[in-house]
Amino acid sequence: MTRDLAAPRHDWTLEEVEALFARPFMELVYDAATVHRTWFDPSEVQKSQLLSIKTGGCAENCGYCSQSASFKTGLKAEKLMETSAVLAEAMAAKAGGASRFCMGAAWRELKDRDTPKLAAMISGVKALGLETCATLGMLTADQAKQLKAAGLDYYNHNLDTGPEFYAEVVTTRTYQDRLETLEHVRDAGMSTCCGGIVGMGEARRDRAGLLHALATLPIHPDSLPVNALVPVTGTPLGDRVKQAGEIDPIEFVRTVAVARLVCPRAMVRLSAGRETMSPEMQALCFLAGANSIFVGGKLLTTPNPEQDEDSRLFALLDLRPMQPATAEAAA
């Protein structure tokens, strides 16, 4: 596959994305691996770390989330962390090999009263030499500009799923709400981190719909997290998936491969659910174009592989951590 065929395009049709999913598995992975090598070193994987800076009590009713106030999951709501505690976590993340530090708050939207404290966290993390990322719910245009001025590099705001399945996941925020926040982030000059969750009971067409929505954005996501649902007892989707069964591993790899093909320059991240993935499954994902992971023992409130386990995985697969400058040059 030539560089021209690997060039980003924004005119994908849903039918074209569905056709990619339907390709013979070996051919699909081969093409995705070829496109991946056009833009990235296949031996490099970015390490990011995610910290919940404000846990629980969220007003949204996302059917997968343990932090929603709508569900009884046993999670206790906590206040926004102090800046000093966040910076201590960031220093530990850097010492552990992370090049990007992400801060997540369980909010429906950012409140203006919290912006100064968040700005202090962001500037402090930036001063450590880490890329900065935050996920704080919906933003106004002015809030996005303030976060950019504080030194925020990336803003995460997932679409979650395809537009046709979206109402099965959340009803307190519309698809258009999510698209508008992404627009504010782009207009402020920040990079976007945007992906979704698979294994929520959706059909393949819905997975294609998610990737079609991402591939037809005015600017492709700079980071594209592919999450496998971690079923949480007490959440509607968690209880449903525990009965129906989780997504097939090969179908998950297909999703990663299609993400690489339709958003060829994105950092495609293995996010939630990696703790239960075998080394062989993760290897297939890296072969299919994934080149970013979250490290550390926890992703907000869900489990994640420990640092020693990831070190063994990197050694087994002859992978090395991507440095911040490498990631910026590729984006």
PDB file of N, CA and C in Angstrom, residues 135-195:
ATOM      1  N   THR A 135     -10.089  15.215  30.600  1.00  0.00           N
ATOM      2  CA  THR A 135     -11.455  14.893  30.204  1.00  0.00           C
ATOM      3  C   THR A 135     -12.365  15.350  31.340  1.00  0.00           C
ATOM      4  N   LEU A 136     -13.147  16.390  31.070  1.00  0.00           N
ATOM      5  CA  LEU A 136     -13.889  17.102  32.116  1.00  0.00           C
ATOM      6  C   LEU A 136     -15.350  17.286  31.753  1.00  0.00           C
ATOM      7  N   GLY A 137     -15.827  16.568  30.746  1.00  0.00           N
ATOM      8  CA  GLY A 137     -17.193  16.747  30.297  1.00  0.00           C
ATOM      9  C   GLY A 137     -17.284  17.814  29.211  1.00  0.00           C
ATOM     10  N   MET A 138     -18.449  18.381  29.061  1.00  0.00           N
ATOM     11  CA  MET A 138     -18.675  19.377  28.011  1.00  0.00           C
ATOM     12  C   MET A 138     -17.972  20.688  28.339  1.00  0.00           C
ATOM     13  N   LEU A 139     -17.504  21.367  27.293  1.00  0.00           N
ATOM     14  CA  LEU A 139     -16.821  22.645  27.432  1.00  0.00           C
ATOM     15  C   LEU A 139     -17.518  23.709  26.608  1.00  0.00           C
ATOM     16  N   THR A 140     -17.449  24.948  27.094  1.00  0.00           N
ATOM     17  CA  THR A 140     -17.810  26.086  26.263  1.00  0.00           C
ATOM     18  C   THR A 140     -16.578  26.510  25.467  1.00  0.00           C
ATOM     19  N   ALA A 141     -16.787  27.370  24.482  1.00  0.00           N
ATOM     20  CA  ALA A 141     -15.663  27.852  23.683  1.00  0.00           C
ATOM     21  C   ALA A 141     -14.655  28.603  24.552  1.00  0.00           C
ATOM     22  N   ASP A 142     -15.141  29.432  25.483  1.00  0.00           N
ATOM     23  CA  ASP A 142     -14.241  30.193  26.343  1.00  0.00           C
ATOM     24  C   ASP A 142     -13.460  29.283  27.283  1.00  0.00           C
ATOM     25  N   GLN A 143     -14.099  28.257  27.827  1.00  0.00           N
ATOM     26  CA  GLN A 143     -13.400  27.326  28.706  1.00  0.00           C
ATOM     27  C   GLN A 143     -12.290  26.594  27.958  1.00  0.00           C
ATOM     28  N   ALA A 144     -12.564  26.215  26.724  1.00  0.00           N
ATOM     29  CA  ALA A 144     -11.539  25.548  25.918  1.00  0.00           C
ATOM     30  C   ALA A 144     -10.326  26.458  25.729  1.00  0.00           C
ATOM     31  N   LYS A 145     -10.570  27.730  25.488  1.00  0.00           N
ATOM     32  CA  LYS A 145      -9.458  28.678  25.314  1.00  0.00           C
ATOM     33  C   LYS A 145      -8.652  28.816  26.603  1.00  0.00           C
ATOM     34  N   GLN A 146      -9.335  28.818  27.754  1.00  0.00           N
ATOM     35  CA  GLN A 146      -8.634  28.938  29.029  1.00  0.00           C
ATOM     36  C   GLN A 146      -7.763  27.712  29.302  1.00  0.00           C
ATOM     37  N   LEU A 147      -8.265  26.539  28.982  1.00  0.00           N
ATOM     38  CA  LEU A 147      -7.482  25.326  29.181  1.00  0.00           C
ATOM     39  C   LEU A 147      -6.271  25.299  28.249  1.00  0.00           C
ATOM     40  N   LYS A 148      -6.456  25.756  27.035  1.00  0.00           N
ATOM     41  CA  LYS A 148      -5.342  25.850  26.098  1.00  0.00           C
ATOM     42  C   LYS A 148      -4.280  26.810  26.623  1.00  0.00           C
ATOM     43  N   ALA A 149      -4.705  27.939  27.145  1.00  0.00           N
ATOM     44  CA  ALA A 149      -3.769  28.932  27.673  1.00  0.00           C
ATOM     45  C   ALA A 149      -2.991  28.387  28.869  1.00  0.00           C
ATOM     46  N   ALA A 150      -3.601  27.467  29.617  1.00  0.00           N
ATOM     47  CA  ALA A 150      -2.932  26.873  30.779  1.00  0.00           C
ATOM     48  C   ALA A 150      -1.895  25.838  30.380  1.00  0.00           C
ATOM     49  N   GLY A 151      -1.921  25.418  29.108  1.00  0.00           N
ATOM     50  CA  GLY A 151      -0.944  24.449  28.626  1.00  0.00           C
ATOM     51  C   GLY A 151      -1.514  23.083  28.308  1.00  0.00           C
ATOM     52  N   LEU A 152      -2.835  22.969  28.176  1.00  0.00           N
ATOM     53  CA  LEU A 152      -3.429  21.672  27.868  1.00  0.00           C
ATOM     54  C   LEU A 152      -3.175  21.314  26.405  1.00  0.00           C
ATOM     55  N   ASP A 153      -2.596  20.142  26.192  1.00  0.00           N
ATOM     56  CA  ASP A 153      -2.278  19.695  24.835  1.00  0.00           C
ATOM     57  C   ASP A 153      -3.443  18.959  24.182  1.00  0.00           C
ATOM     58  N   TYR A 154      -4.086  18.078  24.945  1.00  0.00           N
ATOM     59  CA  TYR A 154      -5.141  17.220  24.411  1.00  0.00           C
ATOM     60  C   TYR A 154      -6.382  17.325  25.285  1.00  0.00           C
ATOM     61  N   TYR A 155      -7.542  17.243  24.635  1.00  0.00           N
ATOM     62  CA  TYR A 155      -8.789  17.142  25.390  1.00  0.00           C
ATOM     63  C   TYR A 155      -9.515  15.898  24.920  1.00  0.00           C
ATOM     64  N   ASN A 156      -9.892  15.047  25.887  1.00  0.00           N
ATOM     65  CA  ASN A 156     -10.614  13.822  25.572  1.00  0.00           C
ATOM     66  C   ASN A 156     -12.119  14.037  25.695  1.00  0.00           C
ATOM     67  N   HIS A 157     -12.831  13.655  24.661  1.00  0.00           N
ATOM     68  CA  HIS A 157     -14.293  13.704  24.684  1.00  0.00           C
ATOM     69  C   HIS A 157     -14.776  12.652  23.693  1.00  0.00           C
ATOM     70  N   ASN A 158     -15.102  11.477  24.193  1.00  0.00           N
ATOM     71  CA  ASN A 158     -15.456  10.350  23.335  1.00  0.00           C
ATOM     72  C   ASN A 158     -16.867  10.476  22.770  1.00  0.00           C
ATOM     73  N   LEU A 159     -17.048   9.923  21.570  1.00  0.00           N
ATOM     74  CA  LEU A 159     -18.394   9.797  21.006  1.00  0.00           C
ATOM     75  C   LEU A 159     -19.102   8.552  21.545  1.00  0.00           C
ATOM     76  N   ASP A 160     -18.366   7.662  22.144  1.00  0.00           N
ATOM     77  CA  ASP A 160     -18.851   6.427  22.776  1.00  0.00           C
ATOM     78  C   ASP A 160     -19.234   5.340  21.789  1.00  0.00           C
ATOM     79  N   THR A 161     -20.124   5.630  20.844  1.00  0.00           N
ATOM     80  CA  THR A 161     -20.602   4.615  19.912  1.00  0.00           C
ATOM     81  C   THR A 161     -21.123   5.299  18.657  1.00  0.00           C
ATOM     82  N   GLY A 162     -21.678   4.527  17.746  1.00  0.00           N
ATOM     83  CA  GLY A 162     -22.256   5.116  16.548  1.00  0.00           C
ATOM     84  C   GLY A 162     -23.544   5.849  16.865  1.00  0.00           C
ATOM     85  N   PRO A 163     -23.935   6.786  16.008  1.00  0.00           N
ATOM     86  CA  PRO A 163     -25.129   7.598  16.296  1.00  0.00           C
ATOM     87  C   PRO A 163     -26.416   6.791  16.421  1.00  0.00           C
ATOM     88  N   GLU A 164     -26.535   5.667  15.725  1.00  0.00           N
ATOM     89  CA  GLU A 164     -27.778   4.900  15.772  1.00  0.00           C
ATOM     90  C   GLU A 164     -27.942   4.141  17.090  1.00  0.00           C
ATOM     91  N   PHE A 165     -26.844   3.799  17.739  1.00  0.00           N
ATOM     92  CA  PHE A 165     -26.904   3.039  18.992  1.00  0.00           C
ATOM     93  C   PHE A 165     -26.803   3.957  20.204  1.00  0.00           C
ATOM     94  N   TYR A 166     -26.511   5.213  19.970  1.00  0.00           N
ATOM     95  CA  TYR A 166     -26.170   6.136  21.053  1.00  0.00           C
ATOM     96  C   TYR A 166     -27.241   6.210  22.140  1.00  0.00           C
ATOM     97  N   ALA A 167     -28.504   6.233  21.745  1.00  0.00           N
ATOM     98  CA  ALA A 167     -29.594   6.360  22.725  1.00  0.00           C
ATOM     99  C   ALA A 167     -29.680   5.155  23.650  1.00  0.00           C
ATOM    100  N   GLU A 168     -29.068   4.034  23.265  1.00  0.00           N
ATOM    101  CA  GLU A 168     -29.029   2.850  24.134  1.00  0.00           C
ATOM    102  C   GLU A 168     -27.966   2.996  25.223  1.00  0.00           C
ATOM    103  N   VAL A 169     -27.099   4.004  25.074  1.00  0.00           N
ATOM    104  CA  VAL A 169     -25.970   4.178  25.987  1.00  0.00           C
ATOM    105  C   VAL A 169     -26.208   5.317  26.964  1.00  0.00           C
ATOM    106  N   VAL A 170     -26.668   6.457  26.472  1.00  0.00           N
ATOM    107  CA  VAL A 170     -26.834   7.645  27.304  1.00  0.00           C
ATOM    108  C   VAL A 170     -27.962   8.507  26.743  1.00  0.00           C
ATOM    109  N   THR A 171     -28.733   9.132  27.635  1.00  0.00           N
ATOM    110  CA  THR A 171     -29.820  10.006  27.195  1.00  0.00           C
ATOM    111  C   THR A 171     -29.702  11.412  27.772  1.00  0.00           C
ATOM    112  N   THR A 172     -28.712  11.663  28.622  1.00  0.00           N
ATOM    113  CA  THR A 172     -28.575  12.973  29.263  1.00  0.00           C
ATOM    114  C   THR A 172     -27.684  13.924  28.478  1.00  0.00           C
ATOM    115  N   ARG A 173     -27.104  13.442  27.390  1.00  0.00           N
ATOM    116  CA  ARG A 173     -26.271  14.292  26.542  1.00  0.00           C
ATOM    117  C   ARG A 173     -26.423  13.800  25.113  1.00  0.00           C
ATOM    118  N   THR A 174     -26.605  14.698  24.170  1.00  0.00           N
ATOM    119  CA  THR A 174     -26.840  14.293  22.790  1.00  0.00           C
ATOM    120  C   THR A 174     -25.520  14.101  22.035  1.00  0.00           C
ATOM    121  N   TYR A 175     -25.625  13.421  20.922  1.00  0.00           N
ATOM    122  CA  TYR A 175     -24.457  13.258  20.039  1.00  0.00           C
ATOM    123  C   TYR A 175     -23.952  14.621  19.597  1.00  0.00           C
ATOM    124  N   GLN A 176     -24.879  15.523  19.297  1.00  0.00           N
ATOM    125  CA  GLN A 176     -24.498  16.859  18.851  1.00  0.00           C
ATOM    126  C   GLN A 176     -23.768  17.612  19.958  1.00  0.00           C
ATOM    127  N   ASP A 177     -24.170  17.422  21.214  1.00  0.00           N
ATOM    128  CA  ASP A 177     -23.446  18.032  22.334  1.00  0.00           C
ATOM    129  C   ASP A 177     -21.978  17.642  22.293  1.00  0.00           C
ATOM    130  N   ARG A 178     -21.724  16.370  22.047  1.00  0.00           N
ATOM    131  CA  ARG A 178     -20.345  15.875  22.013  1.00  0.00           C
ATOM    132  C   ARG A 178     -19.582  16.495  20.841  1.00  0.00           C
ATOM    133  N   LEU A 179     -20.230  16.562  19.692  1.00  0.00           N
ATOM    134  CA  LEU A 179     -19.578  17.140  18.519  1.00  0.00           C
ATOM    135  C   LEU A 179     -19.259  18.624  18.732  1.00  0.00           C
ATOM    136  N   GLU A 180     -20.140  19.330  19.428  1.00  0.00           N
ATOM    137  CA  GLU A 180     -19.903  20.749  19.673  1.00  0.00           C
ATOM    138  C   GLU A 180     -18.711  20.972  20.604  1.00  0.00           C
ATOM    139  N   THR A 181     -18.571  20.128  21.629  1.00  0.00           N
ATOM    140  CA  THR A 181     -17.406  20.250  22.506  1.00  0.00           C
ATOM    141  C   THR A 181     -16.128  19.996  21.719  1.00  0.00           C
ATOM    142  N   LEU A 182     -16.131  19.003  20.854  1.00  0.00           N
ATOM    143  CA  LEU A 182     -14.956  18.736  20.021  1.00  0.00           C
ATOM    144  C   LEU A 182     -14.630  19.937  19.131  1.00  0.00           C
ATOM    145  N   GLU A 183     -15.665  20.585  18.641  1.00  0.00           N
ATOM    146  CA  GLU A 183     -15.451  21.780  17.812  1.00  0.00           C
ATOM    147  C   GLU A 183     -14.796  22.889  18.623  1.00  0.00           C
ATOM    148  N   HIS A 184     -15.251  23.092  19.851  1.00  0.00           N
ATOM    149  CA  HIS A 184     -14.641  24.114  20.713  1.00  0.00           C
ATOM    150  C   HIS A 184     -13.169  23.796  20.975  1.00  0.00           C
ATOM    151  N   VAL A 185     -12.873  22.516  21.188  1.00  0.00           N
ATOM    152  CA  VAL A 185     -11.488  22.101  21.447  1.00  0.00           C
ATOM    153  C   VAL A 185     -10.613  22.380  20.232  1.00  0.00           C
ATOM    154  N   ARG A 186     -11.092  22.008  19.050  1.00  0.00           N
ATOM    155  CA  ARG A 186     -10.314  22.267  17.827  1.00  0.00           C
ATOM    156  C   ARG A 186     -10.126  23.753  17.601  1.00  0.00           C
ATOM    157  N   ASP A 187     -11.189  24.533  17.790  1.00  0.00           N
ATOM    158  CA  ASP A 187     -11.105  25.980  17.548  1.00  0.00           C
ATOM    159  C   ASP A 187     -10.126  26.660  18.502  1.00  0.00           C
ATOM    160  N   ALA A 188      -9.958  26.079  19.703  1.00  0.00           N
ATOM    161  CA  ALA A 188      -9.022  26.645  20.679  1.00  0.00           C
ATOM    162  C   ALA A 188      -7.579  26.273  20.366  1.00  0.00           C
ATOM    163  N   GLY A 189      -7.381  25.374  19.415  1.00  0.00           N
ATOM    164  CA  GLY A 189      -6.029  24.986  19.030  1.00  0.00           C
ATOM    165  C   GLY A 189      -5.483  23.788  19.771  1.00  0.00           C
ATOM    166  N   MET A 190      -6.356  23.073  20.498  1.00  0.00           N
ATOM    167  CA  MET A 190      -5.917  21.863  21.185  1.00  0.00           C
ATOM    168  C   MET A 190      -6.113  20.643  20.289  1.00  0.00           C
ATOM    169  N   SER A 191      -5.366  19.598  20.584  1.00  0.00           N
ATOM    170  CA  SER A 191      -5.551  18.325  19.906  1.00  0.00           C
ATOM    171  C   SER A 191      -6.709  17.580  20.551  1.00  0.00           C
ATOM    172  N   THR A 192      -7.391  16.772  19.752  1.00  0.00           N
ATOM    173  CA  THR A 192      -8.533  16.024  20.260  1.00  0.00           C
ATOM    174  C   THR A 192      -8.153  14.573  20.527  1.00  0.00           C
ATOM    175  N   CYS A 193      -8.710  14.047  21.594  1.00  0.00           N
ATOM    176  CA  CYS A 193      -8.632  12.623  21.914  1.00  0.00           C
ATOM    177  C   CYS A 193     -10.062  12.134  21.909  1.00  0.00           C
ATOM    178  N   CYS A 194     -10.409  11.296  20.959  1.00  0.00           N
ATOM    179  CA  CYS A 194     -11.814  10.937  20.787  1.00  0.00           C
ATOM    180  C   CYS A 194     -11.932   9.546  20.198  1.00  0.00           C
ATOM    181  N   GLY A 195     -12.682   8.697  20.878  1.00  0.00           N
ATOM    182  CA  GLY A 195     -12.916   7.352  20.391  1.00  0.00           C
ATOM    183  C   GLY A 195     -14.228   6.836  20.929  1.00  0.00           C
TER     184      GLY A 195
END
